[in-house]
Amino acid sequence: MKDNQRKGRIEVKGLKHTFVMGQVDVPVLHGIDFVVQPGGFTALCGSSGSGKSTLLNLIGGLTKPTEGSIELDGQIVSVMSENELCVFRRDNIGFIFQSYNLMPYLTALENVELALIFGEMPEEKRREQAIEMLQKVGLEDRMHHKPSELSGGQQQRVSVARALVTNPKVVLADEPTGNLDSQTGDDILQLLRSLNEKQQSTFLIVTHDAKIAEACDHTIFLEDGVIVKEWRNHHAH
Amino acid sequence: MRIKDGMMISIRNLKKRRGRTVLTALGVAIGTSAIVSMLALGLGLQKNAQESFGNFGDLSILDVYPNWATVAPGEQGYISFEQMQSLETIYGIDAVMPVVSYYGMTEMRLGRQYNGARIEGIDFTKAELFGLEVGEGRLADGSIREGMVSYRFPEEFYEQIKIRPVRGEESPDVKDPFMAQPYQESVYTSGRIPVIDKAVVVSQVQYLGMNETKKKEYKILVSGIFQENTMSYGGVMYLPIELVEEMNAWNSGEQLKGRGREEEKGYTNVKVKVSNNDLIPQVVEEIRLQGLETWSPTDMLEELNRVFLIIQLILGGIGSVALLVATIGIVNTMTMAILERNREIGVMKVLGASLANIKLLFLVESGIIGLLGGLVGLVASFGVVAIVNVVGLNMMQGQFQSDLAIIPWWLILFAMGFSLIVGLLAGLYPASKAARISPLEAIRNE
Ligand SMILES: Nc1ncnc2c1ncn2[C@@H]1O[C@H](COP(=O)(O)OP(=O)(O)OP(=O)(O)O)[C@@H](O)[C@H]1O
Ligand SMILES: [Mg+2]
């Protein structure tokens, strides 16, 4: 029953990616296959330079793979045109970055609203949803502050709210706790975990932290562009 | 994305870089005001020219004279018959009519009323072509017994009243022999005296010696009155050419044998009717090529237009260069904005902004810069026009009836539309450049 409401099944098949830098080809991913179950909370681990961010960005449609396919609930992301990818990202993906990537001159509320501005949602509804989302991340009293007036943890909460306000199928977080101290990082992780339960969307989180990896339902280890280990925890659910 | 939200974001971005926005818009303002001033001047001059044309009356009738440069000093120049005939062959000339003016003294009398009108000899059959249309009565038959008068003629009669000075009111200078004598005073008759079918006595007077005068009288039946027109001013009595020639001959003591003396030498003045106003400059040139002289207000207007064209070209040049620089300025400002906002654009694309959304944001921005510049430029050009009108009118010393430069409502719309288009065109390249930014690259560089 519950599984039917969950959304965001990711299927990656034979994924290869090579960056072309002028004359030099930089192969990064060498054939990746995995499936993420809808509503799952998955960790993507691996050493620096192993290709975690690249994989995440490919799934989020920020760039197109050299080879292989990526599917999200049956939509084939890897064949979409640039314009289709824009709409795809808007409607299906929520991104969370290590460095927050908030607009410095916008308030927390405006930053969250920005994720809804590229659709056709009326202004009042947009505002209403953004406020509701900020309440969920515990920032109702900081809504009208600019990022520079917020702590790192608070800024990351704003960016979490921005990623989730569109109710996306998939939330992609690239080292969301990387810039935070361990206590604040734990809080953010806690928040992501609870939102994952509430919203029933799939979370894919890149992390170095073994502690985080252990707390996930599903962990994928990447090394030099290939999956070297993968396990599913059943203790979480 | 809704247009309203796009506008909001763009305006916020412009406000963030207020100084740069204002400077960039200033370029557009200079260009717009130069172009608007140029057009305003052009429109004003055109309007003035048209009004002046109206004052000159029928432009299609030209007066042709002998070329004085070819005539010995003190001699009378003539347009020969051959020359008249070749005038008739000029393309654009519909009719040629000699005009013979009477040079001597005359006295015109109708009963006790006198009139001091001029006398002109014309060809009545061609009168209508030359703007003389019968207003009352009928056209003269062309015989030497009939004539016609101008519209003002019947208003310009006067009576000679003999006045005898009253005793005691004489001049203190009693030695003056004329003062005590009765003298005549001319008193103008008010209203129009009926002249049609009346015989006006036209007498030529020649003073031969101290008290010796010679007179010759003609009885002229006035067949009709011409309509008022801008061709001739005041009172004129129109007579057949032959009669005026005869009067001129009598006046100079010459004897006419057979047909007129003028016929041998030609005429001093010939009128020419041009079929179409557009052909006037061309006809004027042709007439001059034939060794004759003529003048048309179009000459003066052409000369003026040349001067004003230069002014307009200078203004237009300044405007175009300024606008070109302004356009480059906008492109530059927008390109800089892209570099500065690379990351923001990347984030917006990550959040799902489409290529069209990003383009819209940048086009709205550059469009607003253009429009802002246009608005300021328009205000400035109202200032320029006001200065031109004050300074220009002083310099022109009443040659113009109305303002030298005018800004009609459509020019305001044109200026706004034009500056908006300049802004949008300048934004086209930066907008597509911004839209092409890779979100991955943009958020990668930290
Ligand atoms: N845009 C790019 N152009 C060229 N090479 C790239 C680009 N992005 C990443 N790479 C290269 O691809 C490899 C994998 O990079 P990626 O960022 O995916 O690693 P990562 O696992 O996320 O590492 P980290 O933990 O340090 O973030 C690296 O060697 C990197 O230099
Ligand atoms: Mg990374």
XYZ file of C-alpha atoms and ligand atoms in Angstrom:
715
model
C 0.000 0.000 0.000
C 2.559 2.470 1.134
C 4.882 1.653 -1.730
C 2.275 2.796 -4.228
C 2.428 6.371 -2.956
C 6.190 6.432 -3.056
C 7.782 7.992 -6.073
C 11.193 8.304 -7.635
C 12.454 4.957 -8.849
C 15.869 5.501 -10.364
C 17.378 3.018 -12.774
C 20.889 3.526 -14.078
C 22.161 1.206 -16.835
C 25.624 1.015 -18.403
C 26.351 4.624 -17.499
C 29.650 6.009 -18.778
C 30.802 9.562 -18.676
C 33.847 11.256 -20.086
C 34.613 14.950 -19.699
C 36.171 16.529 -22.750
C 38.625 19.239 -21.811
C 39.946 20.683 -24.994
C 42.079 17.925 -26.554
C 42.123 15.759 -23.442
C 39.420 13.252 -22.580
C 38.863 12.668 -18.865
C 36.938 9.436 -18.360
C 35.163 9.586 -14.994
C 32.429 6.948 -14.935
C 33.127 3.561 -16.490
C 29.842 1.712 -16.667
C 27.519 2.019 -13.714
C 24.400 -0.036 -13.069
C 22.078 0.266 -10.068
C 18.493 0.739 -9.060
C 17.188 2.991 -6.295
C 13.778 2.052 -4.949
C 11.074 4.745 -4.810
C 11.065 6.633 -1.548
C 14.463 5.265 -0.612
C 17.159 7.046 1.364
C 20.375 6.156 -0.411
C 23.964 7.122 0.335
C 26.600 7.494 -2.325
C 30.051 7.043 -0.854
C 33.560 6.980 -2.145
C 36.842 8.752 -2.037
C 37.448 12.146 -3.473
C 37.482 12.178 -7.259
C 35.707 8.840 -7.557
C 32.872 10.433 -9.555
C 30.104 10.823 -6.969
C 29.161 14.373 -7.877
C 29.328 13.542 -11.546
C 26.903 10.658 -11.083
C 24.545 12.797 -9.040
C 24.554 15.594 -11.619
C 23.848 13.129 -14.414
C 20.849 11.754 -12.538
C 19.641 15.313 -11.917
C 19.882 16.131 -15.604
C 22.448 18.895 -15.212
C 24.457 17.314 -17.977
C 24.082 14.462 -20.427
C 25.941 11.145 -20.120
C 28.369 9.977 -22.775
C 26.856 6.509 -22.781
C 24.193 4.500 -21.011
C 20.746 5.404 -19.749
C 19.134 6.979 -16.707
C 15.448 6.467 -16.016
C 13.257 8.125 -13.413
C 9.845 6.505 -13.019
C 10.001 5.492 -16.664
C 11.157 8.875 -17.977
C 14.435 8.483 -19.842
C 16.489 11.408 -18.612
C 19.525 10.619 -20.733
C 17.794 11.383 -24.039
C 16.151 14.672 -23.077
C 16.932 17.932 -24.875
C 18.243 20.861 -22.897
C 14.806 22.473 -22.690
C 13.201 19.195 -21.632
C 15.878 18.829 -18.952
C 15.007 22.286 -17.558
C 11.380 21.292 -17.145
C 12.411 17.877 -15.860
C 14.578 19.432 -13.152
C 11.890 21.932 -12.246
C 9.203 19.292 -11.801
C 11.128 16.250 -10.535
C 14.389 17.125 -8.895
C 15.432 18.995 -5.779
C 19.118 19.796 -5.403
C 20.984 20.402 -2.155
C 24.625 21.506 -2.341
C 27.485 21.502 0.067
C 27.867 25.253 -0.361
C 24.085 25.948 -0.224
C 24.056 28.064 -3.436
C 21.508 30.502 -2.093
C 20.904 33.886 -3.747
C 22.730 36.276 -1.414
C 20.410 39.236 -1.999
C 17.181 37.302 -1.441
C 15.617 36.498 1.924
C 15.159 32.913 3.037
C 11.537 33.036 1.966
C 12.380 34.517 -1.429
C 15.059 31.894 -1.969
C 12.561 29.142 -1.322
C 9.984 30.839 -3.540
C 12.523 31.021 -6.361
C 12.144 27.255 -6.857
C 8.448 27.810 -7.619
C 8.814 30.931 -9.760
C 9.647 29.118 -12.973
C 6.323 27.335 -12.968
C 2.973 29.037 -13.339
C 1.929 28.922 -9.693
C 0.088 32.052 -8.535
C 1.975 34.330 -6.188
C -0.112 33.765 -3.038
C -0.042 29.994 -3.352
C 3.689 30.138 -3.959
C 4.245 32.172 -0.842
C 1.992 29.962 1.206
C 3.858 26.812 0.189
C 7.257 28.406 0.789
C 6.237 29.485 4.292
C 4.879 26.045 5.046
C 8.123 24.465 3.883
C 10.225 26.850 5.960
C 8.145 25.881 8.972
C 8.896 22.229 8.276
C 12.640 22.915 8.369
C 12.217 24.998 11.519
C 13.000 28.415 10.107
C 9.652 30.163 10.559
C 11.317 32.892 12.618
C 14.135 33.495 10.111
C 12.088 33.761 6.943
C 12.906 37.373 6.207
C 16.634 37.110 6.788
C 19.182 37.075 4.061
C 21.683 34.179 3.855
C 24.455 36.392 5.244
C 22.374 36.832 8.394
C 21.981 33.086 8.885
C 24.294 30.412 10.289
C 25.641 27.655 8.047
C 23.134 25.176 9.400
C 20.289 27.629 8.897
C 21.426 28.343 5.355
C 21.467 24.648 4.609
C 17.939 24.405 6.020
C 16.861 27.099 3.609
C 18.407 25.157 0.755
C 16.667 21.980 1.948
C 13.392 23.873 1.989
C 14.094 25.175 -1.522
C 14.788 21.645 -2.767
C 11.654 20.174 -1.251
C 9.112 22.953 -1.756
C 8.325 21.704 -5.263
C 7.589 18.253 -3.847
C 10.074 16.580 -6.200
C 10.303 12.868 -6.951
C 14.002 12.859 -6.179
C 16.127 14.903 -3.812
C 19.810 14.940 -4.710
C 22.162 16.152 -1.974
C 25.877 16.558 -2.629
C 27.677 16.463 0.704
C 24.965 18.435 2.481
C 26.832 18.342 5.779
C 30.293 18.923 4.368
C 30.490 22.558 5.468
C 28.927 22.013 8.871
C 30.196 20.890 12.253
C 29.210 17.379 13.218
C 26.348 18.369 15.525
C 24.751 20.634 12.933
C 25.448 18.026 10.268
C 23.616 15.442 12.307
C 20.678 17.790 12.685
C 20.518 18.340 8.925
C 20.716 14.621 8.318
C 17.957 14.089 10.846
C 15.881 16.662 8.996
C 16.482 15.008 5.632
C 15.579 11.655 7.037
C 12.313 12.910 8.503
C 11.392 14.747 5.328
C 12.086 11.584 3.372
C 9.549 9.782 5.499
C 6.982 12.586 5.222
C 7.254 13.379 1.550
C 7.760 9.849 0.270
C 10.317 10.989 -2.256
C 13.625 9.367 -3.066
C 16.747 10.843 -1.454
C 20.214 10.273 -2.879
C 22.950 11.681 -0.677
C 26.635 11.929 -1.472
C 28.749 11.651 1.636
C 32.185 10.812 2.995
C 30.771 10.117 6.370
C 30.516 6.438 7.224
C 28.077 7.295 10.005
C 25.664 8.724 7.483
C 26.134 5.799 5.193
C 25.199 3.458 7.977
C 22.004 5.338 8.698
C 20.748 4.874 5.133
C 18.569 2.124 3.676
C 20.892 1.643 0.781
C 24.555 2.474 0.316
C 26.545 2.570 -2.889
C 30.344 2.696 -2.868
C 32.055 4.228 -5.834
C 35.736 3.951 -6.623
C 37.410 5.334 -9.745
C 34.162 5.479 -11.613
C 32.850 2.010 -10.853
C 30.627 0.614 -8.096
C 32.777 -1.465 -5.818
C 30.292 -2.228 -3.041
C 26.568 -1.899 -2.503
C 24.377 -2.948 0.396
C 20.864 -2.457 1.680
C 20.103 -1.952 5.356
C 16.850 -3.326 6.495
C 17.041 -2.013 10.006
C 15.804 1.434 9.073
C 12.320 0.445 7.960
C 7.574 31.825 -15.431
C 5.089 34.640 -15.266
C 6.060 37.876 -17.024
C 5.364 39.792 -13.841
C 7.859 37.706 -11.865
C 10.420 38.082 -14.649
C 9.985 41.850 -14.531
C 10.362 41.850 -10.769
C 13.607 39.911 -10.885
C 14.984 42.086 -13.690
C 14.094 45.325 -11.950
C 15.708 44.060 -8.768
C 18.859 43.238 -10.701
C 18.897 46.687 -12.318
C 18.467 48.361 -8.944
C 21.379 46.413 -7.547
C 23.614 47.986 -10.197
C 21.979 51.399 -10.173
C 25.034 53.402 -11.213
C 25.834 51.212 -14.163
C 22.207 51.112 -15.246
C 21.975 54.895 -15.230
C 25.216 55.332 -17.170
C 24.190 52.806 -19.777
C 20.756 54.372 -20.129
C 22.410 57.778 -20.507
C 23.996 56.621 -23.751
C 20.593 55.692 -25.103
C 19.249 59.022 -23.850
C 21.828 61.015 -25.807
C 21.180 59.044 -28.968
C 17.426 59.252 -28.638
C 17.391 62.973 -27.924
C 19.635 63.706 -30.913
C 17.421 61.684 -33.225
C 14.175 63.046 -31.813
C 15.492 66.624 -32.057
C 16.496 65.982 -35.647
C 13.085 64.634 -36.550
C 11.357 67.435 -34.618
C 13.359 70.022 -36.540
C 12.609 68.308 -39.816
C 8.909 68.193 -39.063
C 8.844 71.815 -37.928
C 10.632 73.006 -41.042
C 8.349 70.988 -43.244
C 5.317 72.515 -41.581
C 6.771 76.003 -41.941
C 7.594 75.389 -45.563
C 4.049 74.304 -46.251
C 2.654 77.336 -44.477
C 4.988 79.622 -46.430
C 3.910 77.986 -49.653
C 0.364 78.873 -48.750
C 1.355 82.527 -48.367
C 3.043 82.661 -51.706
C -0.207 81.902 -53.468
C -0.275 79.890 -56.619
C 3.250 78.588 -57.023
C 2.559 77.156 -60.429
C 2.622 80.608 -62.025
C 6.134 81.910 -62.630
C 7.238 85.337 -63.751
C 9.890 85.204 -66.430
C 12.177 88.182 -67.061
C 15.013 88.888 -69.420
C 18.361 88.016 -67.960
C 19.622 91.412 -66.790
C 23.206 90.266 -67.002
C 22.915 90.136 -70.792
C 21.393 93.623 -71.098
C 23.537 96.741 -71.333
C 23.128 99.084 -68.329
C 20.276 101.542 -68.795
C 18.749 99.534 -71.623
C 15.440 97.760 -71.371
C 15.680 93.976 -71.750
C 13.115 92.070 -73.735
C 11.937 88.518 -74.085
C 11.742 87.914 -77.814
C 8.987 86.080 -79.613
C 11.301 83.211 -80.399
C 12.115 82.924 -76.723
C 8.410 82.893 -75.859
C 7.828 80.147 -78.345
C 10.641 78.037 -76.986
C 9.267 78.580 -73.451
C 6.081 76.954 -74.669
C 8.015 73.838 -75.628
C 9.444 73.299 -72.122
C 8.057 70.146 -70.525
C 5.778 71.125 -67.690
C 4.768 74.533 -69.033
C 1.073 74.630 -69.882
C 0.729 78.201 -71.055
C 2.742 81.335 -71.651
C 1.247 84.798 -71.375
C 3.000 88.110 -71.867
C 2.227 90.811 -69.335
C 2.679 94.414 -70.353
C 2.611 96.987 -67.627
C 1.817 100.605 -68.287
C 4.542 102.891 -67.037
C 3.140 106.375 -67.456
C 0.780 108.582 -65.494
C -2.937 107.956 -65.651
C -6.099 109.244 -64.229
C -9.182 107.041 -64.052
C -12.585 108.541 -63.557
C -16.074 107.168 -63.163
C -18.445 110.093 -62.885
C -17.015 112.164 -60.050
C -15.065 109.264 -58.600
C -11.366 108.844 -59.304
C -9.214 105.760 -59.045
C -5.439 105.407 -58.990
C -5.213 101.777 -60.014
C -2.311 100.306 -61.957
C -2.790 99.194 -65.533
C -1.709 95.816 -66.789
C -2.047 94.357 -70.264
C -3.030 90.693 -70.354
C -4.446 88.103 -72.703
C -7.995 87.614 -71.432
C -8.337 84.226 -73.076
C -5.536 82.924 -70.854
C -6.558 84.807 -67.706
C -8.158 81.838 -66.005
C -5.071 79.664 -66.503
C -3.076 82.300 -64.684
C -5.307 82.410 -61.660
C -7.522 85.270 -62.744
C -11.042 83.956 -62.530
C -14.096 86.010 -63.325
C -15.927 86.783 -60.103
C -18.657 89.100 -61.328
C -19.751 90.091 -64.803
C -18.111 88.483 -67.798
C -14.725 88.129 -69.436
C -13.664 91.071 -71.568
C -14.010 90.429 -75.275
C -10.419 91.419 -76.008
C -11.273 94.535 -77.954
C -9.635 97.788 -77.017
C -12.949 99.078 -75.707
C -13.279 96.573 -72.889
C -11.329 95.922 -69.739
C -11.664 94.183 -66.405
C -10.694 95.132 -62.866
C -9.251 93.402 -59.824
C -11.384 92.591 -56.803
C -10.030 95.555 -54.815
C -10.533 98.080 -57.620
C -14.115 99.079 -56.728
C -13.043 99.869 -53.146
C -10.344 102.328 -54.041
C -12.275 105.246 -55.503
C -11.863 108.711 -54.131
C -13.375 112.128 -54.728
C -11.521 115.375 -55.301
C -12.923 117.958 -52.947
C -12.007 121.613 -53.353
C -11.187 123.256 -50.068
C -10.974 126.973 -49.576
C -8.985 127.925 -46.506
C -11.002 129.804 -43.928
C -9.717 133.223 -43.010
C -7.771 133.236 -39.786
C -6.799 129.639 -40.193
C -4.185 130.448 -42.764
C -0.661 129.517 -42.234
C 1.253 132.157 -40.267
C 3.635 132.260 -43.201
C 1.388 134.580 -45.209
C 4.026 135.142 -47.841
C 3.417 131.617 -49.130
C 1.385 132.264 -52.276
C -0.177 128.766 -52.308
C -1.639 128.895 -48.847
C -4.356 131.353 -49.534
C -5.408 129.539 -52.639
C -8.021 126.825 -52.669
C -6.610 123.356 -52.881
C -7.901 119.871 -53.555
C -8.081 117.033 -51.139
C -8.670 113.361 -51.976
C -11.381 111.742 -49.871
C -11.755 107.990 -50.191
C -15.209 106.743 -50.874
C -16.292 104.048 -48.499
C -17.766 100.814 -49.845
C -17.606 99.336 -53.278
C -18.641 101.439 -56.238
C -20.536 99.470 -58.889
C -18.340 99.325 -61.971
C -19.687 96.520 -64.124
C -20.936 97.731 -67.517
C -19.855 101.227 -66.582
C -17.495 103.224 -68.753
C -14.368 104.304 -66.924
C -12.519 107.182 -68.498
C -8.812 106.409 -68.541
C -6.712 109.429 -69.404
C -3.014 109.511 -70.013
C -1.296 112.661 -68.985
C 2.017 114.003 -70.213
C 3.613 117.108 -68.825
C 5.283 118.927 -71.648
C 6.328 122.135 -69.975
C 5.531 124.357 -67.016
C 1.817 124.613 -67.568
C 1.484 122.580 -70.691
C -0.038 119.120 -70.471
C -1.082 116.647 -73.106
C -3.948 114.276 -72.511
C -5.302 111.214 -74.250
C -8.546 109.624 -73.160
C -9.982 106.136 -73.558
C -13.450 105.032 -72.581
C -13.175 101.538 -71.152
C -16.255 99.446 -70.510
C -15.682 97.298 -67.433
C -17.034 93.887 -68.395
C -16.314 92.156 -65.110
C -14.409 91.837 -61.856
C -11.869 89.114 -61.213
C -12.065 87.078 -58.040
C -9.764 88.027 -55.242
C -6.451 86.252 -55.600
C -2.970 86.346 -54.199
C -1.431 87.213 -57.559
C -2.127 90.910 -57.655
C -2.499 93.303 -54.796
C -4.658 96.362 -54.662
C -6.466 97.979 -57.548
C -5.580 96.872 -61.044
C -7.252 97.638 -64.353
C -6.653 94.866 -66.857
C -6.644 95.903 -70.513
C -5.826 94.095 -73.730
C -2.086 93.937 -74.379
C -2.334 95.919 -77.629
C -4.013 98.805 -75.910
C -1.402 99.000 -73.172
C 1.331 98.850 -75.806
C -0.313 101.726 -77.618
C -0.550 103.722 -74.404
C 3.110 103.057 -73.636
C 4.063 104.170 -77.137
C 2.094 107.368 -76.871
C 3.676 108.009 -73.554
C 7.198 107.731 -74.871
C 6.318 109.778 -77.923
C 6.838 106.953 -80.338
C 4.512 106.261 -83.163
C 3.064 102.834 -83.572
C 3.000 101.497 -87.054
C 0.732 98.583 -87.695
C 1.055 96.199 -84.785
C 2.862 97.056 -81.611
C 6.425 98.038 -81.087
C 6.598 95.447 -78.367
C 5.957 92.803 -80.946
C 9.196 93.613 -82.660
C 11.325 93.643 -79.561
C 9.365 91.238 -77.406
C 8.041 91.624 -73.882
C 9.564 92.758 -70.652
C 7.724 90.191 -68.570
C 6.089 86.892 -69.400
C 4.040 84.709 -67.105
C 4.309 80.951 -67.339
C 1.883 78.345 -66.006
C 3.437 75.109 -64.745
C 1.183 72.058 -64.915
C 2.378 70.417 -61.698
C 4.001 71.841 -58.568
C 6.535 69.022 -58.520
C 7.846 70.181 -61.874
C 8.559 73.740 -60.683
C 12.254 73.332 -59.821
C 12.812 71.527 -63.110
C 10.972 74.196 -65.128
C 12.844 76.990 -63.341
C 16.102 75.343 -64.309
C 15.030 74.924 -67.936
C 13.995 78.576 -68.167
C 17.404 79.620 -66.885
C 19.103 77.354 -69.378
C 17.279 79.274 -72.089
C 18.961 82.472 -70.975
C 15.996 83.939 -69.148
C 15.492 84.741 -65.508
C 12.748 83.576 -63.217
C 12.141 83.107 -59.529
C 9.982 80.833 -57.468
C 9.549 80.538 -53.701
C 10.550 76.927 -54.193
C 14.046 78.294 -54.915
C 14.286 79.823 -51.494
C 12.791 76.788 -49.848
C 15.257 74.555 -51.612
C 18.089 76.712 -50.366
C 16.680 76.628 -46.828
C 16.107 72.913 -47.046
C 19.720 72.416 -47.999
C 20.865 74.270 -44.901
C 18.458 72.423 -42.663
C 19.314 69.109 -44.237
C 22.913 69.662 -43.164
C 21.784 70.449 -39.617
C 19.611 67.359 -39.651
C 22.398 65.210 -41.005
C 24.711 66.399 -38.243
C 22.080 65.690 -35.596
C 21.231 62.385 -37.227
C 24.912 61.496 -37.344
C 25.402 62.340 -33.683
C 22.253 60.398 -32.867
C 23.277 57.337 -34.834
C 26.786 57.283 -33.436
C 25.469 57.856 -29.918
C 22.938 55.081 -30.336
C 25.555 52.752 -31.735
C 27.799 53.480 -28.764
C 24.802 53.100 -26.463
C 23.970 49.753 -28.015
C 27.521 48.576 -27.484
C 27.243 49.939 -23.943
C 24.144 47.870 -23.278
C 25.756 44.765 -24.737
C 28.786 45.409 -22.541
C 26.759 46.036 -19.403
C 24.675 42.935 -19.959
C 27.700 40.786 -20.734
C 29.334 41.955 -17.535
C 26.143 41.151 -15.690
C 26.308 37.619 -17.045
C 29.854 37.165 -15.837
C 28.953 38.491 -12.405
C 25.790 36.468 -12.185
C 27.130 33.315 -13.746
C 26.526 31.393 -10.568
C 23.046 32.841 -10.026
C 22.072 31.921 -13.540
C 23.447 28.430 -12.913
C 21.381 28.110 -9.734
C 18.262 29.290 -11.553
C 18.853 26.691 -14.231
C 19.344 24.018 -11.571
C 16.003 25.082 -10.122
C 14.395 24.548 -13.517
C 14.537 27.907 -15.287
C 14.120 27.245 -19.002
C 16.227 28.825 -21.732
C 13.270 31.107 -22.510
C 13.031 32.132 -18.830
C 16.671 33.193 -18.696
C 16.418 34.993 -22.026
C 13.317 36.802 -20.838
C 15.085 38.012 -17.683
C 17.926 39.501 -19.697
C 15.754 40.952 -22.442
C 13.512 42.628 -19.888
C 16.614 44.108 -18.275
C 18.102 45.483 -21.485
C 14.661 46.580 -22.662
C 14.184 48.570 -19.451
C 17.605 50.189 -19.893
C 16.590 51.159 -23.441
C 13.191 52.440 -22.351
C 14.689 54.376 -19.458
C 17.181 55.977 -21.821
C 14.397 56.732 -24.268
C 12.359 58.433 -21.570
C 15.258 60.592 -20.385
C 16.210 61.306 -23.987
C 12.669 62.373 -24.773
C 12.613 64.779 -21.846
C 15.976 66.127 -23.016
C 14.725 66.567 -26.559
C 11.776 68.621 -25.318
C 14.440 70.859 -23.775
C 16.464 70.956 -26.997
C 13.359 71.758 -29.021
C 12.410 74.572 -26.654
C 15.902 76.077 -26.978
C 15.882 75.711 -30.761
C 12.528 77.428 -30.940
C 13.600 80.393 -28.825
C 17.075 80.836 -30.313
C 16.078 79.815 -33.827
C 13.082 82.111 -34.037
C 15.228 85.034 -32.904
C 17.804 84.264 -35.555
C 15.225 83.780 -38.273
C 13.616 87.126 -37.398
C 10.049 86.319 -38.198
C 10.669 84.308 -41.322
C 8.726 81.542 -39.705
C 5.153 81.641 -38.527
C 5.249 78.737 -36.132
C 7.774 76.773 -34.098
C 10.980 75.755 -35.805
C 10.829 72.275 -34.285
C 7.797 70.298 -33.179
C 7.327 66.985 -31.366
C 4.005 65.470 -32.382
C 2.479 62.724 -30.205
C 3.484 60.001 -32.619
C 7.129 61.036 -32.362
C 6.909 60.413 -28.606
C 5.581 56.918 -29.260
C 8.189 56.408 -31.946
C 11.014 57.447 -29.607
C 9.824 55.141 -26.844
C 9.318 52.239 -29.216
C 12.635 52.902 -30.882
C 14.624 52.994 -27.649
C 12.839 49.873 -26.423
C 13.800 48.091 -29.638
C 17.390 49.305 -29.333
C 17.471 47.896 -25.793
C 15.944 44.594 -26.829
C 18.240 44.204 -29.837
C 21.273 44.974 -27.700
C 20.059 42.386 -25.179
C 19.573 39.657 -27.746
C 23.152 38.435 -27.804
C 23.783 38.598 -24.022
C 20.421 36.911 -23.397
C 21.191 33.933 -25.569
C 24.658 33.779 -24.076
C 23.147 33.713 -20.580
C 20.652 31.035 -21.587
C 23.472 28.822 -22.847
C 25.302 28.842 -19.520
C 25.837 25.295 -18.326
C 24.382 24.916 -14.820
C 27.011 22.363 -13.991
C 29.894 24.687 -14.862
C 28.247 27.603 -13.126
C 27.811 25.945 -9.745
C 31.074 23.985 -9.936
C 33.480 26.879 -9.587
C 33.389 27.762 -5.941
N 33.500 19.548 -15.539
C 34.572 18.735 -15.469
N 35.504 18.774 -16.412
C 36.558 17.944 -16.346
N 36.776 17.095 -15.408
C 35.862 16.993 -14.419
C 34.720 17.833 -14.403
N 33.991 17.512 -13.305
C 34.671 16.574 -12.676
N 35.770 16.237 -13.343
C 36.712 15.235 -12.969
O 36.011 14.038 -12.766
C 36.515 13.333 -11.661
C 35.404 13.052 -10.705
O 34.927 14.240 -10.156
P 33.701 14.383 -9.152
O 33.484 15.768 -8.815
O 32.600 13.592 -9.684
O 34.343 13.595 -7.906
P 33.709 13.435 -6.467
O 33.660 11.971 -6.220
O 32.504 14.201 -6.306
O 34.873 14.011 -5.545
P 34.749 14.885 -4.199
O 34.461 13.938 -3.108
O 36.090 15.482 -4.034
O 33.673 15.877 -4.423
C 37.613 14.169 -11.064
O 38.842 13.643 -11.440
C 37.398 15.535 -11.671
O 38.649 16.129 -11.885
Mg 31.909 15.921 -5.261
